[in-house]
PDB file of C-alpha atoms in Angstrom:
ATOM      1  CA  MET A   1       0.000   0.000   0.000  1.00 56.00           C
ATOM      2  CA  GLU A   2       1.288   3.446  -0.918  1.00 70.00           C
ATOM      3  CA  ASN A   3       1.921   5.728   2.058  1.00 85.00           C
ATOM      4  CA  THR A   4       0.455   9.026   0.798  1.00 93.00           C
ATOM      5  CA  LEU A   5       0.044  12.287   2.693  1.00 92.00           C
ATOM      6  CA  PHE A   6      -3.655  11.476   3.057  1.00 93.00           C
ATOM      7  CA  ASP A   7      -2.771   8.123   4.642  1.00 92.00           C
ATOM      8  CA  ARG A   8      -0.319   9.661   7.107  1.00 92.00           C
ATOM      9  CA  THR A   9      -2.799  12.420   7.926  1.00 94.00           C
ATOM     10  CA  PHE A  10      -5.947  10.388   8.500  1.00 95.00           C
ATOM     11  CA  ARG A  11      -5.080   6.685   8.840  1.00 93.00           C
ATOM     12  CA  ASP A  12      -3.736   4.801  11.852  1.00 93.00           C
ATOM     13  CA  SER A  13      -1.114   2.043  11.762  1.00 89.00           C
ATOM     14  CA  GLU A  14      -3.813  -0.510  10.862  1.00 91.00           C
ATOM     15  CA  GLY A  15      -4.990   1.490   7.845  1.00 91.00           C
ATOM     16  CA  GLN A  16      -8.243   2.685   9.429  1.00 93.00           C
ATOM     17  CA  ILE A  17      -9.273   6.314   8.995  1.00 93.00           C
ATOM     18  CA  VAL A  18      -9.253   7.875  12.463  1.00 94.00           C
ATOM     19  CA  ILE A  19     -10.696  11.328  13.048  1.00 93.00           C
ATOM     20  CA  ALA A  20     -12.500  10.845  16.349  1.00 92.00           C
ATOM     21  CA  GLN A  21     -11.906   8.302  19.095  1.00 91.00           C
ATOM     22  CA  MET A  22     -13.572   7.330  22.344  1.00 92.00           C
ATOM     23  CA  PRO A  23     -12.445   9.764  25.053  1.00 93.00           C
ATOM     24  CA  ASN A  24      -9.558   8.517  27.151  1.00 95.00           C
ATOM     25  CA  LEU A  25      -9.238   9.147  30.903  1.00 97.00           C
ATOM     26  CA  PRO A  26      -7.631  12.625  30.780  1.00 97.00           C
ATOM     27  CA  LEU A  27     -10.210  13.898  28.289  1.00 97.00           C
ATOM     28  CA  SER A  28     -13.115  12.390  30.254  1.00 97.00           C
ATOM     29  CA  VAL A  29     -11.888  13.909  33.525  1.00 98.00           C
ATOM     30  CA  GLY A  30     -11.313  17.269  31.811  1.00 98.00           C
ATOM     31  CA  ILE A  31     -14.818  17.365  30.358  1.00 97.00           C
ATOM     32  CA  VAL A  32     -16.493  16.353  33.633  1.00 98.00           C
ATOM     33  CA  ALA A  33     -14.423  18.846  35.666  1.00 98.00           C
ATOM     34  CA  THR A  34     -15.214  21.626  33.173  1.00 97.00           C
ATOM     35  CA  LEU A  35     -18.940  20.873  33.378  1.00 98.00           C
ATOM     36  CA  LEU A  36     -18.775  20.836  37.173  1.00 98.00           C
ATOM     37  CA  THR A  37     -17.221  24.337  37.166  1.00 97.00           C
ATOM     38  CA  LEU A  38     -20.471  25.514  35.569  1.00 97.00           C
ATOM     39  CA  ILE A  39     -22.412  24.121  38.526  1.00 97.00           C
ATOM     40  CA  VAL A  40     -20.026  25.140  41.329  1.00 97.00           C
ATOM     41  CA  THR A  41     -19.224  28.695  40.290  1.00 95.00           C
ATOM     42  CA  THR A  42     -17.379  30.063  43.338  1.00 94.00           C
ATOM     43  CA  GLY A  43     -15.063  29.056  46.131  1.00 96.00           C
ATOM     44  CA  GLN A  44     -12.230  26.615  46.629  1.00 98.00           C
ATOM     45  CA  ILE A  45     -14.079  23.722  44.990  1.00 97.00           C
ATOM     46  CA  ASN A  46     -14.454  25.755  41.800  1.00 97.00           C
ATOM     47  CA  LEU A  47     -10.755  26.611  41.853  1.00 97.00           C
ATOM     48  CA  GLY A  48      -9.847  22.955  42.352  1.00 98.00           C
ATOM     49  CA  LEU A  49     -12.141  21.912  39.497  1.00 98.00           C
ATOM     50  CA  GLN A  50     -10.594  24.541  37.221  1.00 97.00           C
ATOM     51  CA  ILE A  51      -7.096  23.279  38.013  1.00 97.00           C
ATOM     52  CA  LEU A  52      -8.181  19.667  37.505  1.00 98.00           C
ATOM     53  CA  ALA A  53      -9.890  20.523  34.203  1.00 98.00           C
ATOM     54  CA  PHE A  54      -6.882  22.428  32.885  1.00 97.00           C
ATOM     55  CA  GLY A  55      -4.411  19.759  33.953  1.00 98.00           C
ATOM     56  CA  SER A  56      -6.467  16.949  32.465  1.00 98.00           C
ATOM     57  CA  LEU A  57      -7.094  18.715  29.170  1.00 98.00           C
ATOM     58  CA  PHE A  58      -3.423  19.752  28.985  1.00 98.00           C
ATOM     59  CA  THR A  59      -2.412  16.112  29.528  1.00 98.00           C
ATOM     60  CA  TRP A  60      -4.813  14.937  26.830  1.00 98.00           C
ATOM     61  CA  ALA A  61      -3.544  17.541  24.348  1.00 98.00           C
ATOM     62  CA  TRP A  62       0.092  16.697  25.139  1.00 98.00           C
ATOM     63  CA  GLU A  63      -0.544  12.967  24.624  1.00 97.00           C
ATOM     64  CA  GLU A  64      -2.311  13.621  21.315  1.00 97.00           C
ATOM     65  CA  LEU A  65       0.500  15.884  20.154  1.00 97.00           C
ATOM     66  CA  PHE A  66       3.230  13.341  20.796  1.00 97.00           C
ATOM     67  CA  GLN A  67       1.411  10.003  20.622  1.00 96.00           C
ATOM     68  CA  GLY A  68      -1.514  10.657  18.277  1.00 95.00           C
ATOM     69  CA  VAL A  69      -2.279   7.867  15.807  1.00 95.00           C
ATOM     70  CA  ASN A  70      -1.991  10.144  12.750  1.00 96.00           C
ATOM     71  CA  TYR A  71      -1.104  13.698  11.737  1.00 96.00           C
ATOM     72  CA  PHE A  72      -4.693  14.873  12.151  1.00 97.00           C
ATOM     73  CA  ARG A  73      -4.829  13.740  15.788  1.00 97.00           C
ATOM     74  CA  ARG A  74      -1.402  15.287  16.439  1.00 97.00           C
ATOM     75  CA  ALA A  75      -2.548  18.580  14.914  1.00 98.00           C
ATOM     76  CA  LEU A  76      -5.662  18.410  17.075  1.00 97.00           C
ATOM     77  CA  GLY A  77      -3.426  18.036  20.133  1.00 97.00           C
ATOM     78  CA  LEU A  78      -1.304  21.014  19.073  1.00 98.00           C
ATOM     79  CA  ILE A  79      -4.352  23.215  18.492  1.00 98.00           C
ATOM     80  CA  ALA A  80      -5.829  22.214  21.859  1.00 98.00           C
ATOM     81  CA  LEU A  81      -2.513  22.806  23.652  1.00 97.00           C
ATOM     82  CA  VAL A  82      -2.065  26.264  22.113  1.00 98.00           C
ATOM     83  CA  GLY A  83      -5.711  27.080  22.874  1.00 97.00           C
ATOM     84  CA  LEU A  84      -5.416  26.011  26.506  1.00 97.00           C
ATOM     85  CA  ILE A  85      -2.272  28.067  27.024  1.00 96.00           C
ATOM     86  CA  ALA A  86      -3.792  31.111  25.293  1.00 96.00           C
ATOM     87  CA  TRP A  87      -6.942  30.742  27.413  1.00 94.00           C
ATOM     88  CA  LYS A  88      -4.877  30.760  30.625  1.00 93.00           C
ATOM     89  CA  LEU A  89      -2.746  33.735  29.505  1.00 95.00           C
ATOM     90  CA  GLN A  90      -5.672  36.028  28.772  1.00 91.00           C
TER      91      GLN A  90
END
């Protein structure tokens, strides 16, 4: 099989096109913690949830950037990582 740019961008090592995957633990924790910050809007619990959400989403983005199954997933990790950092710097 020819290894084209399309293949490297969208296919995994088994030849399957991979754009979305089931959420892994860091992404699941990040989503749940982010949703909980909308319920608990003040206080130390909110601060803890914000830290947990950021750390989890940062971990997910970092893992995608360096261990993503294809170029698309790695680019997704890079975009998420840059977005998270920009969000915290504003």
